[in-house]
């Protein structure tokens, strides 16, 4: 079950993107690998023996369309807190001009760090709901037929998109933001190939249900991924828990799993939403028009997003590395110089991640997390991947 949202333009933050390419690359790379407190398994049920291939086929054949439940999701990339830099990097959470705090594209990025409790429900392809819960507020994305609503109780703002937005080329599902164990597992299995080993690592009980544990490991050296363990419901084949541990050891980088789950049909009222009187409603089409205007202003006299050269991929499998060229305006990041246009909090954050390196390519800076590493050379070339620092330097030397 995927959350739904329109892909509205982020052009109004063109300048912020130029400042924060390392942050953006880390975020995108982390999302493509997966999102997400370690959830306690209870007991090791006795189940019929299965092979890894049979278990993979069981996941592929899973046709679960109706369910509801609660998911705990935790992500620990080892990043320092953004602090005041969050607001400096372009108006997160609707604080930028023309934005909305209920915009799913903004809100769902919160799942990329920390611990969150989600409530999910699905009834076929046309009805899904995802809610992010905290102690003082709730944020929900509801897809019901041709309507997509998002509501932020903290700000009392709503975001609305219809089938017309989709026909205009605006997708309803935010790709790269997986929020359930199945979505995480599907991404990993889709990307797996000859460079991956699979094995069955016993059984477990998740959310009161018997499950097999499928273990996925890279065969290649140089990856920062140690292993991924997926707990698969023995009856339905639905992934119930997803855990990614780093090659360096320690706590999981991503851990997402159901604490309760019901495969019955959710009540139809689960997917009903009508904004109450006083709720500020932002229509997707109106926001799109505003963003286009802001983007044109931001890009006047600057390269903006167009300054990023085409993306190349070096290698394959778990050690693949993304290579791209930064705009000239961002060159100070690679050399370690302080940009006069960069907010002080953003510069402090980037410096805290940096590690100077040299090679045949010249010099550059590696920005590191527990999973994703990014090298920016002095000439503004970016190398990023779930690989070691040495692997990035080697790739830069060979380019």
Coordinates of C-alpha atoms in Angstrom, one line a residue:
X1 CA 0.0 0.0 0.0
X2 CA 1.5 3.3 -1.0
X3 CA 0.8 6.8 0.2
X4 CA -0.6 9.0 -2.5
X5 CA 0.3 12.6 -3.4
X6 CA 0.8 14.8 -6.5
X7 CA 4.3 15.5 -7.7
X8 CA 4.3 19.3 -7.4
X9 CA 7.2 21.4 -8.5
X10 CA 10.0 22.3 -6.1
X11 CA 11.3 24.9 -8.4
X12 CA 10.7 27.7 -5.8
X13 CA 13.7 26.2 -3.9
X14 CA 16.1 26.3 -6.9
X15 CA 18.7 28.3 -5.1
X16 CA 18.4 26.1 -2.0
X17 CA 19.1 23.0 -4.1
X18 CA 22.3 24.6 -5.4
X19 CA 23.4 25.1 -1.8
X20 CA 22.5 21.7 -0.5
X21 CA 23.3 19.2 -3.2
X22 CA 25.2 16.9 -0.7
X23 CA 22.1 16.8 1.6
X24 CA 19.8 16.2 -1.4
X25 CA 21.9 13.4 -2.8
X26 CA 22.1 11.7 0.6
X27 CA 18.3 11.9 1.0
X28 CA 17.6 10.5 -2.5
X29 CA 20.1 7.7 -2.2
X30 CA 18.7 6.8 1.2
X31 CA 15.2 6.7 -0.1
X32 CA 16.0 4.5 -3.0
X33 CA 17.5 1.9 -0.6
X34 CA 14.7 2.1 1.9
X35 CA 13.3 4.0 4.9
X36 CA 13.4 3.0 8.7
X37 CA 13.0 1.2 17.0
X38 CA 14.0 -2.2 16.5
X39 CA 10.8 -4.2 16.8
X40 CA 10.9 -7.2 19.1
X41 CA 10.2 -10.6 17.6
X42 CA 8.3 -13.0 19.8
X43 CA 9.1 -16.7 19.5
X44 CA 10.4 -18.8 16.7
X45 CA 7.3 -20.7 15.4
X46 CA 7.8 -24.2 13.8
X47 CA 6.9 -23.9 10.1
X48 CA 7.4 -26.1 7.1
X49 CA 10.8 -25.8 5.5
X50 CA 11.1 -23.5 2.5
X51 CA 13.9 -22.5 0.2
X52 CA 14.9 -18.9 -0.4
X53 CA 13.7 -19.1 -4.0
X54 CA 10.3 -20.4 -2.8
X55 CA 10.1 -17.6 -0.3
X56 CA 10.9 -15.0 -2.9
X57 CA 8.2 -16.5 -5.2
X58 CA 5.8 -16.4 -2.2
X59 CA 6.4 -12.6 -1.9
X60 CA 6.0 -12.1 -5.6
X61 CA 2.6 -14.0 -5.7
X62 CA 1.3 -12.2 -2.6
X63 CA -2.0 -10.5 -3.7
X64 CA -2.9 -8.8 -0.4
X65 CA -5.2 -5.9 -1.3
X66 CA -7.1 -5.4 2.0
X67 CA -5.4 -4.7 5.3
X68 CA -5.1 -2.3 8.2
X69 CA -2.5 -2.0 10.9
X70 CA 0.1 0.0 12.8
X71 CA 3.7 0.2 11.7
X72 CA 6.8 1.3 13.7
X73 CA 9.4 2.8 11.4
X74 CA 12.9 3.9 12.4
X75 CA 15.8 5.3 10.4
X76 CA 19.3 6.0 11.7
X77 CA 21.7 7.2 9.0
X78 CA 24.0 8.8 11.6
X79 CA 23.3 12.3 10.4
X80 CA 23.6 15.2 12.8
X81 CA 20.5 17.3 13.5
X82 CA 19.7 19.9 10.8
X83 CA 18.7 22.3 13.6
X84 CA 18.1 25.8 12.1
X85 CA 19.4 24.6 8.7
X86 CA 16.1 23.0 7.9
X87 CA 14.3 26.3 7.5
X88 CA 17.3 27.7 5.7
X89 CA 17.2 25.1 2.9
X90 CA 14.1 26.3 1.2
X91 CA 11.0 26.5 3.4
X92 CA 10.4 22.9 4.5
X93 CA 6.9 22.0 5.5
X94 CA 5.1 24.7 3.5
X95 CA 7.0 27.6 5.0
X96 CA 8.3 28.6 1.5
X97 CA 6.3 30.9 -0.7
X98 CA 3.1 29.3 -2.0
X99 CA 3.5 26.1 -0.1
X100 CA 1.3 24.1 2.2
X101 CA 2.2 22.2 5.3
X102 CA -0.1 19.4 4.2
X103 CA 1.7 18.9 0.9
X104 CA 2.6 15.1 1.0
X105 CA 5.8 15.7 -1.0
X106 CA 7.0 17.8 1.9
X107 CA 5.6 15.9 4.8
X108 CA 6.5 12.4 3.9
X109 CA 10.2 13.2 3.8
X110 CA 10.1 13.2 7.6
X111 CA 10.1 9.4 7.4
X112 CA 13.7 9.6 6.3
X113 CA 14.9 10.1 9.9
X114 CA 14.0 9.3 13.5
X115 CA 11.2 7.1 14.8
X116 CA 7.6 7.3 13.7
X117 CA 4.3 5.4 14.2
X118 CA 2.2 4.9 11.1
X119 CA -1.4 3.7 10.8
X120 CA -2.1 2.2 7.3
X121 CA -5.2 0.9 5.6
X122 CA -5.9 -0.4 2.1
X123 CA -8.9 -1.7 0.2
X124 CA -7.8 -2.4 -3.4
X125 CA -6.1 -0.1 -5.8
X126 CA -8.5 2.8 -5.3
X127 CA -8.6 3.2 -1.6
X128 CA -5.6 3.7 0.7
X129 CA -4.8 5.7 3.8
X130 CA -1.6 6.5 5.6
X131 CA -1.4 8.4 8.9
X132 CA 1.7 9.6 10.7
X133 CA 1.0 9.8 14.4
X134 CA 2.7 11.8 17.1
X135 CA 1.8 12.9 20.7
X136 CA 0.2 16.2 19.6
X137 CA -0.9 15.8 16.0
X138 CA -1.8 13.6 13.1
X139 CA -1.0 13.8 9.4
X140 CA -3.0 11.7 6.9
X141 CA -2.9 11.0 3.2
X142 CA -6.2 9.5 1.9
X143 CA -6.7 8.2 -1.6
X144 CA -10.4 7.5 -2.4
X145 CA -11.3 6.9 -6.0
X146 CA -10.3 10.0 -8.1
X147 CA -9.6 12.2 -5.0
X148 CA -6.4 12.5 -3.0
X149 CA -6.6 14.4 0.3
X150 CA -3.8 15.2 2.8
X151 CA -4.5 16.8 6.2
X152 CA -2.2 18.2 8.8
X153 CA -4.0 18.6 12.1
X154 CA -1.2 20.6 13.6
X155 CA -1.7 23.5 11.1
X156 CA -5.3 22.7 10.2
X157 CA -4.3 22.7 6.5
X158 CA -5.5 20.3 3.8
X159 CA -4.1 19.5 0.3
X160 CA -6.4 18.2 -2.5
X161 CA -5.7 16.6 -5.9
X162 CA -8.1 15.0 -8.3
X163 CA -7.9 12.7 -11.3
X164 CA -7.5 15.8 -13.5
X165 CA -4.1 16.4 -11.9
X166 CA -3.0 12.9 -12.9
X167 CA -4.2 13.3 -16.5
X168 CA -2.1 16.4 -16.7
X169 CA 0.9 14.3 -16.0
X170 CA 1.1 14.7 -12.2
X171 CA 1.5 11.4 -10.6
X172 CA -0.5 10.5 -7.5
X173 CA 2.1 8.4 -5.8
X174 CA 5.3 9.9 -4.5
X175 CA 7.9 7.5 -5.9
X176 CA 11.0 6.9 -3.8
X177 CA 9.1 7.3 -0.5
X178 CA 8.4 3.7 0.6
X179 CA 6.6 3.5 3.9
X180 CA 5.6 -0.2 4.4
X181 CA 7.7 -3.4 4.7
X182 CA 6.4 -4.6 1.3
X183 CA 7.3 -1.4 -0.5
X184 CA 10.8 -1.6 0.9
X185 CA 11.1 -5.3 0.0
X186 CA 9.8 -4.8 -3.6
X187 CA 12.5 -2.1 -4.2
X188 CA 15.3 -4.4 -2.9
X189 CA 14.1 -7.5 -4.9
X190 CA 13.7 -5.4 -8.0
X191 CA 17.3 -4.1 -7.8
X192 CA 18.8 -7.5 -6.8
X193 CA 20.7 -9.7 -9.3
X194 CA 23.7 -11.9 -9.6
X195 CA 25.5 -9.8 -7.0
X196 CA 23.0 -10.8 -4.3
X197 CA 22.8 -13.9 -2.1
X198 CA 19.5 -15.1 -0.5
X199 CA 18.9 -17.5 2.4
X200 CA 16.2 -18.4 4.9
X201 CA 17.3 -17.3 8.4
X202 CA 14.8 -19.2 10.5
X203 CA 11.3 -18.0 11.6
X204 CA 9.8 -15.3 13.7
X205 CA 6.5 -14.1 15.0
X206 CA 5.6 -10.5 14.0
X207 CA 2.4 -8.7 15.1
X208 CA 1.1 -12.1 16.3
X209 CA 1.6 -13.8 13.0
X210 CA 4.0 -16.6 12.0
X211 CA 6.7 -15.5 9.5
X212 CA 9.8 -16.7 7.7
X213 CA 12.9 -14.6 7.7
X214 CA 14.5 -14.0 4.3
X215 CA 18.1 -12.8 4.5
X216 CA 19.5 -10.7 1.6
X217 CA 23.3 -10.0 1.4
X218 CA 25.5 -8.4 -1.1
X219 CA 28.1 -10.7 -2.7
X220 CA 30.3 -7.7 -3.7
X221 CA 32.9 -6.1 -1.4
X222 CA 32.8 -2.3 -1.0
X223 CA 29.1 -2.0 -0.2
X224 CA 28.1 -0.3 3.1
X225 CA 25.1 -2.7 3.3
X226 CA 25.7 -5.6 5.6
X227 CA 22.4 -7.5 5.3
X228 CA 18.7 -7.0 4.9
X229 CA 16.2 -9.3 6.7
X230 CA 12.6 -9.5 5.6
X231 CA 10.0 -11.3 7.8
X232 CA 7.4 -12.7 5.4
X233 CA 3.9 -13.7 6.6
X234 CA 3.8 -17.5 6.3
X235 CA 0.1 -17.5 5.1
X236 CA -0.2 -14.5 2.8
X237 CA 3.4 -13.9 1.7
X238 CA 3.1 -10.3 2.8
X239 CA 6.3 -8.8 4.2
X240 CA 5.7 -7.8 7.8
X241 CA 9.1 -6.4 8.8
X242 CA 12.1 -5.0 7.0
X243 CA 15.5 -4.5 8.7
X244 CA 18.7 -3.2 7.0
X245 CA 22.0 -3.4 9.0
X246 CA 25.2 -1.7 7.9
X247 CA 28.4 -3.6 7.0
X248 CA 30.1 -1.6 9.8
X249 CA 27.9 -3.2 12.4
X250 CA 25.8 -1.7 15.2
X251 CA 22.1 -0.9 15.2
X252 CA 20.0 -1.1 12.2
X253 CA 20.0 1.8 9.8
X254 CA 16.4 1.0 8.7
X255 CA 13.9 -0.9 10.7
X256 CA 10.2 -1.0 9.7
X257 CA 7.6 -3.5 10.8
X258 CA 4.0 -4.1 11.8
X259 CA 3.1 -4.1 15.5
X260 CA -0.5 -5.0 14.6
X261 CA -2.1 -6.1 11.4
X262 CA -5.5 -7.2 10.2
X263 CA -6.1 -8.6 6.7
X264 CA -9.8 -8.0 6.8
X265 CA -11.7 -5.4 4.7
X266 CA -11.4 -1.9 6.3
X267 CA -14.6 0.0 6.9
X268 CA -15.5 2.3 4.0
X269 CA -15.6 5.3 6.3
X270 CA -11.9 4.8 6.8
X271 CA -11.3 6.5 3.5
X272 CA -13.8 9.4 3.9
X273 CA -12.5 12.9 4.3
X274 CA -14.2 16.3 4.2
X275 CA -12.4 19.4 5.4
X276 CA -14.1 21.1 8.3
X277 CA -15.0 24.8 8.4
X278 CA -11.9 26.9 8.9
X279 CA -9.5 24.5 7.3
X280 CA -7.1 26.0 4.8
X281 CA -7.4 24.0 1.6
X282 CA -4.7 24.1 -1.1
X283 CA -5.6 22.7 -4.5
X284 CA -2.8 20.9 -6.4
X285 CA -3.4 22.7 -9.6
X286 CA -3.2 26.2 -7.9
X287 CA 0.1 25.2 -6.2
X288 CA 1.5 24.0 -9.5
X289 CA 0.9 27.4 -11.1
X290 CA 2.4 29.3 -8.2
X291 CA 5.5 27.1 -8.2
X292 CA 6.0 27.6 -11.9
X293 CA 6.1 31.4 -11.4
X294 CA 8.5 31.1 -8.4
X295 CA 10.7 28.8 -10.4
X296 CA 11.1 31.2 -13.2
X297 CA 12.1 34.0 -10.8
X298 CA 14.6 31.7 -9.0
X299 CA 16.2 30.6 -12.3
X300 CA 16.8 34.1 -13.7
X301 CA 20.5 34.6 -14.3
X302 CA 21.4 31.2 -12.7
X303 CA 21.8 27.6 -13.9
X304 CA 19.5 26.2 -11.1
X305 CA 18.5 22.6 -11.5
X306 CA 19.5 22.8 -15.2
X307 CA 23.1 23.2 -14.0
X308 CA 23.2 19.6 -12.9
X309 CA 24.6 17.5 -15.8
X310 CA 23.2 14.1 -16.8
X311 CA 23.4 11.3 -14.3
X312 CA 25.8 8.4 -15.1
X313 CA 26.0 5.1 -13.3
X314 CA 29.3 3.5 -12.6
X315 CA 29.4 -0.2 -11.9
X316 CA 26.3 -2.3 -11.0
X317 CA 24.6 -4.1 -8.2
X318 CA 25.2 -3.1 -4.6
X319 CA 28.4 -1.2 -5.5
X320 CA 26.9 1.0 -8.2
X321 CA 27.8 4.7 -7.9
X322 CA 25.8 7.7 -9.3
X323 CA 27.9 10.4 -11.0
X324 CA 26.8 13.8 -11.9
X325 CA 28.1 17.4 -12.3
X326 CA 27.2 20.2 -9.9
X327 CA 26.5 23.8 -11.0
X328 CA 29.4 26.1 -11.0
X329 CA 27.8 28.2 -8.2
X330 CA 28.2 25.2 -5.8
X331 CA 31.9 24.8 -6.4
X332 CA 32.7 26.2 -2.9
X333 CA 31.3 23.1 -1.3
X334 CA 33.8 20.8 -2.9
X335 CA 36.8 23.0 -2.1
X336 CA 35.7 23.5 1.5
X337 CA 35.4 27.2 1.0
X338 CA 32.5 29.1 2.7
X339 CA 30.0 30.4 0.2
X340 CA 28.9 33.9 0.9
X341 CA 25.4 32.9 -0.2
X342 CA 25.1 29.8 2.0
X343 CA 23.2 30.1 5.3
X344 CA 25.6 29.7 8.3
X345 CA 23.6 26.7 9.7
X346 CA 23.7 24.9 6.4
X347 CA 27.5 25.5 6.0
X348 CA 28.0 24.2 9.6
X349 CA 26.0 21.1 8.9
X350 CA 27.9 20.3 5.7
X351 CA 31.2 20.9 7.3
X352 CA 30.3 18.5 10.1
X353 CA 30.0 15.7 7.5
X354 CA 33.0 16.5 5.4
X355 CA 36.2 14.5 5.2
X356 CA 38.9 15.7 2.8
X357 CA 40.4 13.2 0.3
X358 CA 42.8 13.2 -2.5
X359 CA 43.6 11.0 -5.5
X360 CA 44.4 11.0 -9.2
X361 CA 41.3 13.1 -9.7
X362 CA 42.7 15.9 -7.5
X363 CA 41.0 16.7 -4.2
X364 CA 37.5 16.7 -2.8
X365 CA 35.3 16.1 0.2
X366 CA 33.4 13.0 1.3
X367 CA 30.1 13.5 3.1
X368 CA 29.4 10.3 5.1
X369 CA 26.4 8.6 6.8
X370 CA 26.1 5.1 8.2
X371 CA 24.9 3.9 4.8
X372 CA 25.3 6.5 2.0
X373 CA 28.6 8.3 1.1
X374 CA 29.0 11.2 -1.3
X375 CA 32.2 12.5 -2.8
X376 CA 32.3 16.0 -4.3
X377 CA 35.5 16.8 -6.2
X378 CA 37.1 20.2 -6.5
X379 CA 35.8 20.5 -10.1
X380 CA 32.2 19.9 -8.9
X381 CA 31.7 16.3 -9.9
X382 CA 29.6 14.2 -7.5
X383 CA 29.9 10.5 -6.8
X384 CA 27.3 9.0 -4.5
X385 CA 26.3 5.5 -3.4
X386 CA 25.8 2.9 -0.6
X387 CA 29.5 2.2 -0.9
X388 CA 32.7 2.9 1.1
X389 CA 34.7 6.1 0.9
X390 CA 37.6 4.1 -0.8
X391 CA 35.1 2.9 -3.5
X392 CA 34.2 6.5 -4.3
X393 CA 37.8 7.6 -4.5
X394 CA 38.5 4.6 -6.8
X395 CA 35.6 5.5 -9.1
X396 CA 36.7 9.2 -9.3
X397 CA 40.3 8.1 -10.1
X398 CA 39.0 5.9 -12.9
X399 CA 36.8 8.6 -14.5

